Coordinates of C-alpha atoms in Angstrom, one line a residue:
X1136 CA 124.3 117.8 102.4
X1137 CA 127.0 118.5 99.8
X1138 CA 126.1 120.5 96.8
X1139 CA 127.7 120.6 93.4
X1140 CA 130.6 123.0 92.7
X1141 CA 129.4 126.7 92.1
X1142 CA 128.3 127.8 88.7
X1143 CA 129.0 131.3 87.4
X1144 CA 125.5 132.3 86.3
X1145 CA 123.2 133.7 89.1
X1146 CA 119.9 132.1 89.4
X1147 CA 117.6 135.0 88.6
X1148 CA 114.5 132.7 88.3
X1149 CA 114.9 131.7 91.9
X1150 CA 115.6 135.2 93.0
X1151 CA 112.4 136.5 91.4
X1152 CA 110.3 133.7 93.0
X1153 CA 111.8 134.4 96.5
X1154 CA 110.8 138.0 96.1
X1155 CA 107.3 137.1 94.9
X1156 CA 106.9 134.7 97.8
X1157 CA 108.2 137.2 100.3
X1158 CA 110.8 134.8 101.7
X1159 CA 114.0 135.6 103.4
X1160 CA 116.9 133.4 102.7
X1161 CA 116.7 131.9 106.2
X1162 CA 112.9 131.5 105.8
X1163 CA 113.2 129.6 102.6
X1164 CA 115.9 127.3 104.1
X1165 CA 113.7 126.7 107.2
X1166 CA 110.7 125.7 105.0
X1167 CA 112.8 123.3 103.0
X1168 CA 114.2 121.7 106.1
X1169 CA 110.6 121.3 107.5
X1170 CA 109.4 119.8 104.3
X1171 CA 112.3 117.4 104.3
X1172 CA 111.3 116.3 107.8
X1173 CA 107.9 115.4 106.5
X1174 CA 109.6 112.9 104.3
X1175 CA 112.1 111.5 106.7
X1176 CA 115.0 113.7 105.5
X1177 CA 117.4 115.5 107.8
X1178 CA 118.5 118.4 105.5
X1179 CA 119.9 121.2 107.7
X1180 CA 120.0 123.9 105.1
X1181 CA 120.5 127.6 106.2
X1182 CA 120.5 131.1 104.8
X1183 CA 124.0 130.5 103.4
X1184 CA 122.8 127.5 101.4
X1185 CA 120.1 129.7 99.8
X1186 CA 122.8 132.3 99.0
X1187 CA 124.8 129.7 97.2
X1188 CA 121.7 128.6 95.2
X1189 CA 121.1 132.2 94.2
X1190 CA 124.7 132.4 92.9
X1191 CA 124.1 129.4 90.7
X1192 CA 125.0 126.4 92.8
X1193 CA 122.8 123.4 92.2
X1194 CA 121.4 121.5 95.2
X1195 CA 121.7 117.7 95.0
X1196 CA 119.3 114.8 95.1
X1197 CA 115.7 115.5 96.2
X1198 CA 116.2 119.1 97.2
X1199 CA 115.2 120.8 94.0
X1200 CA 111.8 119.0 94.1
X1201 CA 111.4 120.0 97.7
X1202 CA 112.2 123.6 97.0
X1203 CA 109.7 123.6 94.2
X1204 CA 107.0 122.2 96.5
X1205 CA 107.8 125.0 99.1
X1206 CA 107.0 127.6 96.4
X1207 CA 104.0 125.7 95.2
X1208 CA 102.4 125.8 98.6
X1209 CA 103.3 129.4 99.1
X1210 CA 102.2 130.8 95.8
X1211 CA 99.2 128.5 95.1
X1212 CA 100.4 127.3 91.6
X1213 CA 102.3 124.2 90.6
X1214 CA 106.0 125.0 90.1
X1215 CA 108.7 122.5 89.0
X1216 CA 112.4 122.5 89.7
X1217 CA 113.0 123.8 86.2
X1218 CA 110.7 126.8 86.9
X1219 CA 113.2 127.7 89.7
X1220 CA 116.2 127.4 87.5
X1221 CA 117.2 124.2 89.2
X1222 CA 118.2 120.9 87.8
X1223 CA 115.6 118.1 87.6
X1224 CA 116.2 115.4 90.1
X1225 CA 115.2 111.8 90.8
X1226 CA 111.4 112.0 91.5
X1227 CA 111.6 111.2 95.2
X1228 CA 109.1 113.8 96.1
X1229 CA 107.2 113.9 92.8
X1230 CA 104.0 111.9 92.9
X1231 CA 103.1 112.6 96.5
X1232 CA 101.3 115.8 95.5
X1233 CA 97.5 116.0 95.7
X1234 CA 96.8 118.0 92.5
X1235 CA 94.7 121.2 92.6
X1236 CA 93.0 120.5 89.3
X1237 CA 92.1 117.6 87.0
X1238 CA 94.6 118.8 84.4
X1239 CA 97.4 118.9 87.0
X1240 CA 96.4 115.4 88.2
X1241 CA 96.8 114.1 84.6
X1242 CA 100.3 115.7 84.3
X1243 CA 101.5 114.2 87.6
X1244 CA 100.2 110.7 87.1
X1245 CA 101.3 110.5 83.5
X1246 CA 104.8 111.6 84.5
X1247 CA 104.8 108.7 86.8
X1248 CA 103.7 106.2 84.2
X1249 CA 106.4 107.5 81.8
X1250 CA 109.2 107.3 84.2
X1251 CA 108.1 103.9 85.5
X1252 CA 107.8 102.3 82.1
X1253 CA 111.3 103.5 81.2
X1254 CA 114.7 102.5 82.6
X1255 CA 114.3 104.5 85.8
X1256 CA 115.3 101.8 88.2
X1257 CA 115.7 104.4 91.0
X1258 CA 112.0 105.0 90.9
X1259 CA 111.4 101.5 92.3
X1260 CA 114.0 102.0 95.1
X1261 CA 112.2 105.1 96.6
X1262 CA 111.4 104.5 100.3
X1263 CA 107.9 104.6 101.7
X1264 CA 107.2 107.9 103.6
X1265 CA 104.7 107.7 106.4
X1266 CA 104.5 111.5 106.7
X1267 CA 103.5 111.5 103.0
X1268 CA 100.2 110.0 103.9
X1269 CA 98.9 113.0 105.9
X1270 CA 98.3 115.7 103.3
X1271 CA 96.7 113.6 100.5
X1272 CA 94.2 111.9 102.9
X1273 CA 93.4 115.3 104.5
X1274 CA 92.9 117.0 101.1
X1275 CA 90.7 114.0 100.0
X1276 CA 88.5 114.3 103.1
X1277 CA 87.9 117.9 102.9
X1278 CA 87.8 118.1 99.2
X1279 CA 84.9 118.1 96.8
X1280 CA 84.5 116.5 93.4
X1281 CA 85.8 118.8 90.6
X1282 CA 83.0 120.8 89.2
X1283 CA 84.2 120.5 85.5
X1284 CA 85.7 117.4 84.1
X1285 CA 84.6 117.5 80.4
X1286 CA 87.3 118.5 78.0
X1287 CA 87.6 119.8 74.5
X1288 CA 84.0 119.5 73.4
X1289 CA 82.3 122.4 71.6
X1290 CA 80.2 124.3 74.1
X1291 CA 81.8 122.4 76.9
X1292 CA 82.5 124.3 80.1
X1293 CA 85.6 122.2 80.8
X1294 CA 89.1 123.1 79.6
X1295 CA 89.7 122.9 75.9
X1296 CA 92.1 120.2 74.7
X1297 CA 95.6 121.3 75.0
X1298 CA 98.2 120.8 72.2
X1299 CA 101.4 119.5 73.7
X1300 CA 104.0 122.3 74.1
X1301 CA 101.5 125.0 73.3
X1302 CA 100.2 127.1 76.2
X1303 CA 100.7 124.4 78.9
X1304 CA 103.2 124.2 81.7
X1305 CA 104.1 120.6 81.0
X1306 CA 105.0 119.6 77.5
X1307 CA 103.7 116.2 76.7
X1308 CA 105.3 114.2 73.9
X1309 CA 103.2 112.2 71.5
X1310 CA 102.6 108.8 72.7
X1311 CA 104.6 106.0 71.3
X1312 CA 102.9 103.0 69.9
X1313 CA 99.4 104.5 69.5
X1314 CA 97.5 106.5 66.9
X1315 CA 95.3 108.2 69.5
X1316 CA 96.4 111.8 69.3
X1317 CA 95.4 114.8 71.5
X1318 CA 91.7 115.7 70.9
X1319 CA 90.6 112.1 70.2
X1320 CA 87.0 111.6 71.3
X1321 CA 86.7 109.1 74.1
X1322 CA 83.8 106.6 73.7
X1323 CA 82.0 104.4 76.1
X1324 CA 83.8 101.5 74.4
X1325 CA 87.1 103.0 75.4
X1326 CA 86.1 103.0 79.0
X1327 CA 84.7 99.5 78.8
X1328 CA 88.1 98.5 77.5
X1329 CA 89.9 100.1 80.5
X1330 CA 87.6 98.2 82.8
X1331 CA 88.3 94.9 81.0
X1332 CA 92.0 95.4 81.1
X1333 CA 91.8 96.1 84.9
X1334 CA 89.9 92.8 85.3
X1335 CA 92.6 90.9 83.4
X1336 CA 95.5 92.4 85.3
X1337 CA 93.7 91.8 88.6
X1338 CA 93.3 88.2 87.8
X1339 CA 97.0 87.8 86.9
X1340 CA 98.0 89.6 90.1
X1341 CA 95.8 87.3 92.3
X1342 CA 97.2 84.2 90.7
X1343 CA 100.8 84.9 89.9
X1344 CA 101.8 88.0 91.9
X1345 CA 102.3 91.7 91.1
X1346 CA 105.6 91.2 89.3
X1347 CA 104.1 89.0 86.6
X1348 CA 102.6 91.7 84.4
X1349 CA 103.1 95.0 86.3
X1350 CA 105.3 96.6 83.6
X1351 CA 102.7 95.7 80.9
X1352 CA 100.1 97.5 83.0
X1353 CA 102.2 100.6 83.3
X1354 CA 102.9 100.7 79.6
X1355 CA 99.2 100.3 78.9
X1356 CA 98.5 103.3 81.2
X1357 CA 101.1 105.3 79.4
X1358 CA 100.2 104.4 75.8
X1359 CA 96.4 104.1 76.1
X1360 CA 95.1 105.8 79.2
X1361 CA 97.1 109.0 79.0
X1362 CA 95.9 109.8 75.4
X1363 CA 92.3 109.3 76.5
X1364 CA 92.7 111.6 79.4
X1365 CA 94.1 114.2 77.1
X1366 CA 91.4 113.6 74.6
X1367 CA 87.8 114.9 74.2
X1368 CA 84.9 113.9 76.3
X1369 CA 81.9 115.4 78.1
X1370 CA 81.1 115.6 81.8
X1371 CA 79.6 112.2 82.3
X1372 CA 82.1 110.3 80.1
X1373 CA 84.9 112.2 81.7
X1374 CA 84.0 111.1 85.2
X1375 CA 83.6 107.5 84.1
X1376 CA 87.0 107.8 82.4
X1377 CA 88.8 109.2 85.5
X1378 CA 87.1 106.5 87.6
X1379 CA 88.4 103.7 85.3
X1380 CA 92.0 105.2 85.2
X1381 CA 91.9 105.6 89.0
X1382 CA 91.2 101.9 89.3
X1383 CA 94.1 101.0 87.0
X1384 CA 96.4 103.4 88.8
X1385 CA 95.5 101.9 92.1
X1386 CA 96.3 98.5 90.6
X1387 CA 99.7 99.7 89.4
X1388 CA 100.3 100.8 93.0
X1389 CA 99.1 97.5 94.3
X1390 CA 101.4 95.4 92.0
X1391 CA 104.3 97.8 93.0
X1392 CA 103.6 97.2 96.6
X1393 CA 103.7 93.4 95.9
X1394 CA 107.2 93.7 94.4
X1395 CA 108.3 95.8 97.4
X1396 CA 108.6 99.0 95.4
X1397 CA 106.9 100.7 98.4
X1398 CA 107.7 104.4 97.7
X1399 CA 106.5 104.0 94.1
X1400 CA 103.3 102.2 95.3
X1401 CA 102.6 105.0 97.7
X1402 CA 102.8 107.6 94.8
X1403 CA 100.5 105.5 92.7
X1404 CA 98.0 105.3 95.6
X1405 CA 98.0 109.0 96.1
X1406 CA 97.4 109.7 92.5
X1407 CA 94.6 107.1 92.3
X1408 CA 93.0 108.9 95.2
X1409 CA 93.1 112.2 93.3
X1410 CA 91.7 110.6 90.2
X1411 CA 88.9 109.1 92.2
X1412 CA 88.1 112.5 93.5
X1413 CA 87.9 113.8 89.9
X1414 CA 85.5 110.9 89.1
X1415 CA 83.3 112.0 92.0
X1416 CA 83.5 108.4 93.4
X1417 CA 83.8 108.9 97.1
X1418 CA 83.4 105.3 97.9
X1419 CA 86.3 104.3 95.6
X1420 CA 88.5 106.9 97.3
X1421 CA 87.8 105.3 100.5
X1422 CA 88.9 102.0 98.9
X1423 CA 92.2 103.6 97.9
X1424 CA 92.7 104.8 101.4
X1425 CA 92.2 101.3 102.7
X1426 CA 94.7 100.1 100.2
X1427 CA 97.2 102.5 101.5
X1428 CA 96.4 101.4 105.0
X1429 CA 97.1 97.8 104.0
X1430 CA 100.5 98.8 102.8
X1431 CA 101.1 100.7 106.1
X1432 CA 100.1 97.5 108.1
X1433 CA 102.5 95.5 106.1
X1434 CA 105.3 97.9 106.8
X1435 CA 104.5 98.0 110.5
X1436 CA 103.0 101.5 110.6
X1437 CA 99.8 100.5 112.5
X1438 CA 99.0 104.0 113.7
X1439 CA 99.0 105.5 110.2
X1440 CA 96.9 102.5 109.1
X1441 CA 94.2 103.2 111.7
X1442 CA 94.2 106.9 110.8
X1443 CA 93.7 106.2 107.1
X1444 CA 90.8 103.8 107.6
X1445 CA 89.1 106.3 109.9
X1446 CA 89.5 109.0 107.3
X1447 CA 88.0 106.6 104.8
X1448 CA 85.0 105.9 107.2
X1449 CA 84.5 109.6 107.8
X1450 CA 84.6 110.3 104.1
X1451 CA 81.9 107.8 103.0
X1452 CA 79.7 108.0 106.2
X1453 CA 76.9 105.5 106.7
X1454 CA 75.7 105.6 103.1
X1455 CA 78.2 103.0 101.8
X1456 CA 77.0 99.4 101.2
X1457 CA 77.5 97.1 104.2
X1458 CA 80.3 95.2 102.5
X1459 CA 82.2 98.4 102.0
X1460 CA 81.7 99.5 105.6
X1461 CA 82.8 96.0 106.7
X1462 CA 85.9 96.3 104.7
X1463 CA 86.8 99.6 106.3
X1464 CA 86.3 98.2 109.8
X1465 CA 88.3 95.1 109.1
X1466 CA 91.3 96.9 107.9
X1467 CA 91.2 99.3 110.9
X1468 CA 91.3 96.1 113.0
X1469 CA 94.5 95.1 111.2
X1470 CA 96.1 98.4 112.2
X1471 CA 95.1 97.9 115.8
X1472 CA 96.4 94.3 115.6
X1473 CA 99.9 95.5 114.5
X1474 CA 99.9 97.9 117.4
X1475 CA 98.9 95.2 119.9
X1476 CA 95.7 97.0 120.9
X1477 CA 93.5 94.1 121.8
X1478 CA 90.3 95.9 122.7
X1479 CA 90.3 98.2 119.8
X1480 CA 91.1 95.4 117.4
X1481 CA 88.4 93.2 118.8
X1482 CA 85.8 96.0 118.6
X1483 CA 86.7 96.7 115.0
X1484 CA 86.4 93.0 114.0
X1485 CA 83.0 92.8 115.7
X1486 CA 81.8 95.8 113.7
X1487 CA 83.1 94.3 110.5
X1488 CA 81.4 91.0 111.2
X1489 CA 78.1 92.6 112.2
X1490 CA 78.1 94.9 109.2
X1491 CA 78.9 92.2 106.7
X1492 CA 76.2 90.1 108.3
X1493 CA 73.5 92.6 107.2
X1494 CA 74.7 92.5 103.6
X1495 CA 72.2 91.0 101.2
X1496 CA 72.7 89.5 97.7
X1497 CA 70.6 92.2 96.1
X1498 CA 72.7 95.1 97.6
X1499 CA 74.3 97.5 95.1
X1500 CA 77.9 96.5 95.9
X1501 CA 80.7 98.2 93.8
X1502 CA 82.6 95.6 91.7
X1503 CA 85.8 96.4 93.6
X1504 CA 84.2 95.5 97.0
X1505 CA 82.8 92.1 96.0
X1506 CA 86.0 90.3 97.0
X1507 CA 85.2 91.2 100.7
X1508 CA 83.1 88.1 101.6
X1509 CA 83.1 85.6 104.4
X1510 CA 86.5 84.1 103.2
X1511 CA 88.2 87.5 103.3
X1512 CA 86.7 88.4 106.6
X1513 CA 87.9 85.2 108.1
X1514 CA 91.4 86.0 106.7
X1515 CA 91.4 89.4 108.4
X1516 CA 90.4 87.7 111.7
X1517 CA 93.2 85.2 111.2
X1518 CA 95.8 87.9 110.6
X1519 CA 94.6 90.0 113.6
X1520 CA 94.6 87.1 116.0
X1521 CA 98.0 86.0 114.9
X1522 CA 99.3 89.6 115.5
X1523 CA 97.8 89.5 118.9
X1524 CA 99.4 86.1 119.6
X1525 CA 95.9 84.6 120.1
X1526 CA 96.9 81.5 118.1
X1527 CA 94.0 79.2 118.7
X1528 CA 91.5 81.7 117.4
X1529 CA 94.0 82.5 114.5
X1530 CA 94.0 78.8 113.5
X1531 CA 90.2 78.6 113.5
X1532 CA 89.7 81.6 111.2
X1533 CA 92.6 80.9 108.9
X1534 CA 91.3 77.3 108.4
X1535 CA 87.9 78.7 107.6
X1536 CA 89.3 81.2 105.1
X1537 CA 91.2 78.5 103.3
X1538 CA 88.1 76.4 103.1
X1539 CA 86.0 79.2 101.5
X1540 CA 88.5 81.0 99.4
X1541 CA 88.4 80.3 95.6
X1542 CA 91.6 78.8 94.2
X1543 CA 92.1 81.8 91.8
X1544 CA 93.1 83.9 94.8
X1545 CA 96.4 82.0 95.0
X1546 CA 98.4 84.6 96.7
X1547 CA 95.8 85.4 99.4
X1548 CA 95.6 81.7 100.1
X1549 CA 99.4 81.5 100.5
X1550 CA 99.3 84.4 103.0
X1551 CA 96.6 82.6 104.9
X1552 CA 98.5 79.4 104.9
X1553 CA 101.5 81.1 106.4
X1554 CA 99.3 82.7 109.1
X1555 CA 98.0 79.2 109.8
X1556 CA 101.5 77.8 109.9
X1557 CA 102.7 80.6 112.2
X1558 CA 99.8 80.0 114.6
X1559 CA 100.3 76.3 114.7
X1560 CA 103.9 77.0 115.6
X1561 CA 102.7 79.3 118.3
X1562 CA 100.6 76.4 119.7
X1563 CA 103.7 74.2 119.7
X1564 CA 102.5 72.1 116.8
X1565 CA 105.8 72.0 115.1
X1566 CA 105.2 69.2 112.6
X1567 CA 102.0 70.7 111.2
X1568 CA 103.5 74.2 111.1
X1569 CA 106.5 73.0 109.1
X1570 CA 104.3 71.0 106.6
X1571 CA 102.1 74.1 106.1
X1572 CA 105.2 76.3 105.7
X1573 CA 106.8 74.0 103.1
X1574 CA 103.6 74.2 101.1
X1575 CA 103.7 77.9 101.2
X1576 CA 107.3 78.1 100.2
X1577 CA 106.6 76.0 97.2
X1578 CA 103.7 78.3 96.1
X1579 CA 105.9 81.4 96.7
X1580 CA 108.5 80.0 94.4
X1581 CA 106.0 79.9 91.6
X1582 CA 105.0 83.6 92.0
X1583 CA 106.6 86.9 91.3
X1584 CA 105.6 88.4 94.7
X1585 CA 108.1 89.9 97.1
X1586 CA 105.3 89.9 99.8
X1587 CA 104.8 86.1 99.3
X1588 CA 108.6 85.6 99.8
X1589 CA 108.6 87.8 102.9
X1590 CA 105.7 85.9 104.5
X1591 CA 107.7 82.7 104.1
X1592 CA 110.9 84.3 105.5
X1593 CA 109.0 85.7 108.4
X1594 CA 107.8 82.1 109.2
X1595 CA 111.4 80.9 108.9
X1596 CA 112.6 83.5 111.4
X1597 CA 110.0 82.2 113.8
X1598 CA 111.4 78.6 113.3
X1599 CA 114.9 79.7 114.4
X1600 CA 114.5 78.7 118.0
X1601 CA 113.6 75.2 116.9
X1602 CA 116.4 74.9 114.3
X1603 CA 117.7 71.6 115.6
X1604 CA 114.3 69.8 115.6
X1605 CA 113.8 67.1 113.1
X1606 CA 110.7 68.8 111.6
X1607 CA 112.6 71.9 110.9
X1608 CA 115.5 70.1 109.3
X1609 CA 113.0 68.4 107.1
X1610 CA 111.4 71.7 106.2
X1611 CA 114.8 73.1 105.3
X1612 CA 115.5 70.2 103.1
X1613 CA 112.2 70.5 101.3
X1614 CA 112.7 74.2 100.7
X1615 CA 116.2 73.7 99.5
X1616 CA 115.0 71.2 96.9
X1617 CA 112.5 73.8 95.5
X1618 CA 115.4 75.9 94.1

């Protein structure tokens, strides 16, 4: 990589930290290169590169954040690029960290919210990093809920409320557009409001796509959730607060995923996972991992999806409600389907169906898992059979899902309709496939969802061998008229 022209001032901060860490110049360069490989970067720094940094030269791009992470891992405390005397960079690495403490988790996730709600367009262009899934999922699996969450209350064992800019590593500016200052006591009503906002944005996402109100959700997190996290609360309230914010953060990731901001979505999911650990909600952490697995499936990373779902299963064990266990098995099946692993996929689907079959209306099912019903399971079956090119079975399950699925889940119905169209095409039923595809294209045009558009485009790519058929020409005419 090419660095900026040398500066005259030696970087004494970096030199001091190299000495503290016991690195040689070559050793530091090697660790930076290794960390870069974890994120798909071929950096090729050497001891001469480190010598230039010590002389004051500034590394470009993501490298300052990577160097900071190398020192963070070595020294066991969070260090930023500025702590090393290096320029801040685009937050390509930032956000994939699994924070060591609740306070650090708040700093990391609030930094994401602020950058995302501003004019940082590059944040939405960051690529998805399969290697970035390993450390957070491992840390979640072996980690425990934080012992102390309460904050700022008299006699509270938790940390006292910090005043921005005084005695903290990260200076947090006062929030714009809110009168909730640091130290504000968080009430049960505040947490109820967070939950209600989550329900609202989820409904909008299901019906109109993630791009419809994503920015409003991120701004809400910045202006309302962050001041609450930096406010005053006891242990019980604190855990419920972190749980509610974890849910909203996962939703911010989900809506980012839906507009194809995949690297940003990945970072939101990692931070939602960490917040769920602070909340002490193991089952919700498993749900976040399943969400990450769905993104991996969509992007074609079946092996990573299977690994994530297995970590989730191991993390919750057999104590989770049947609906939650069924969800975990179904998403594992999706990973096997992408990989073309017929036996493993079928076995996971059977486990999902059997487990959901023992669920009872009186079961204590978390709110976030209630969507996983017979309609959703049929949808998962349809996707898996399509991926395995078992088109007759895919048609059967996709049709059943469409019959059972409520109209409010418009985007899910669209996906299922495309699966049905693709499967009809695989059976040679061209007229029916094109009619279903045209309906899906019309629906996609009414949503702000990159995934919806990509589903339709995938169908159109499969139509290419039949491009001269009358049904395909009619399809193209109908789609052209939509615009």
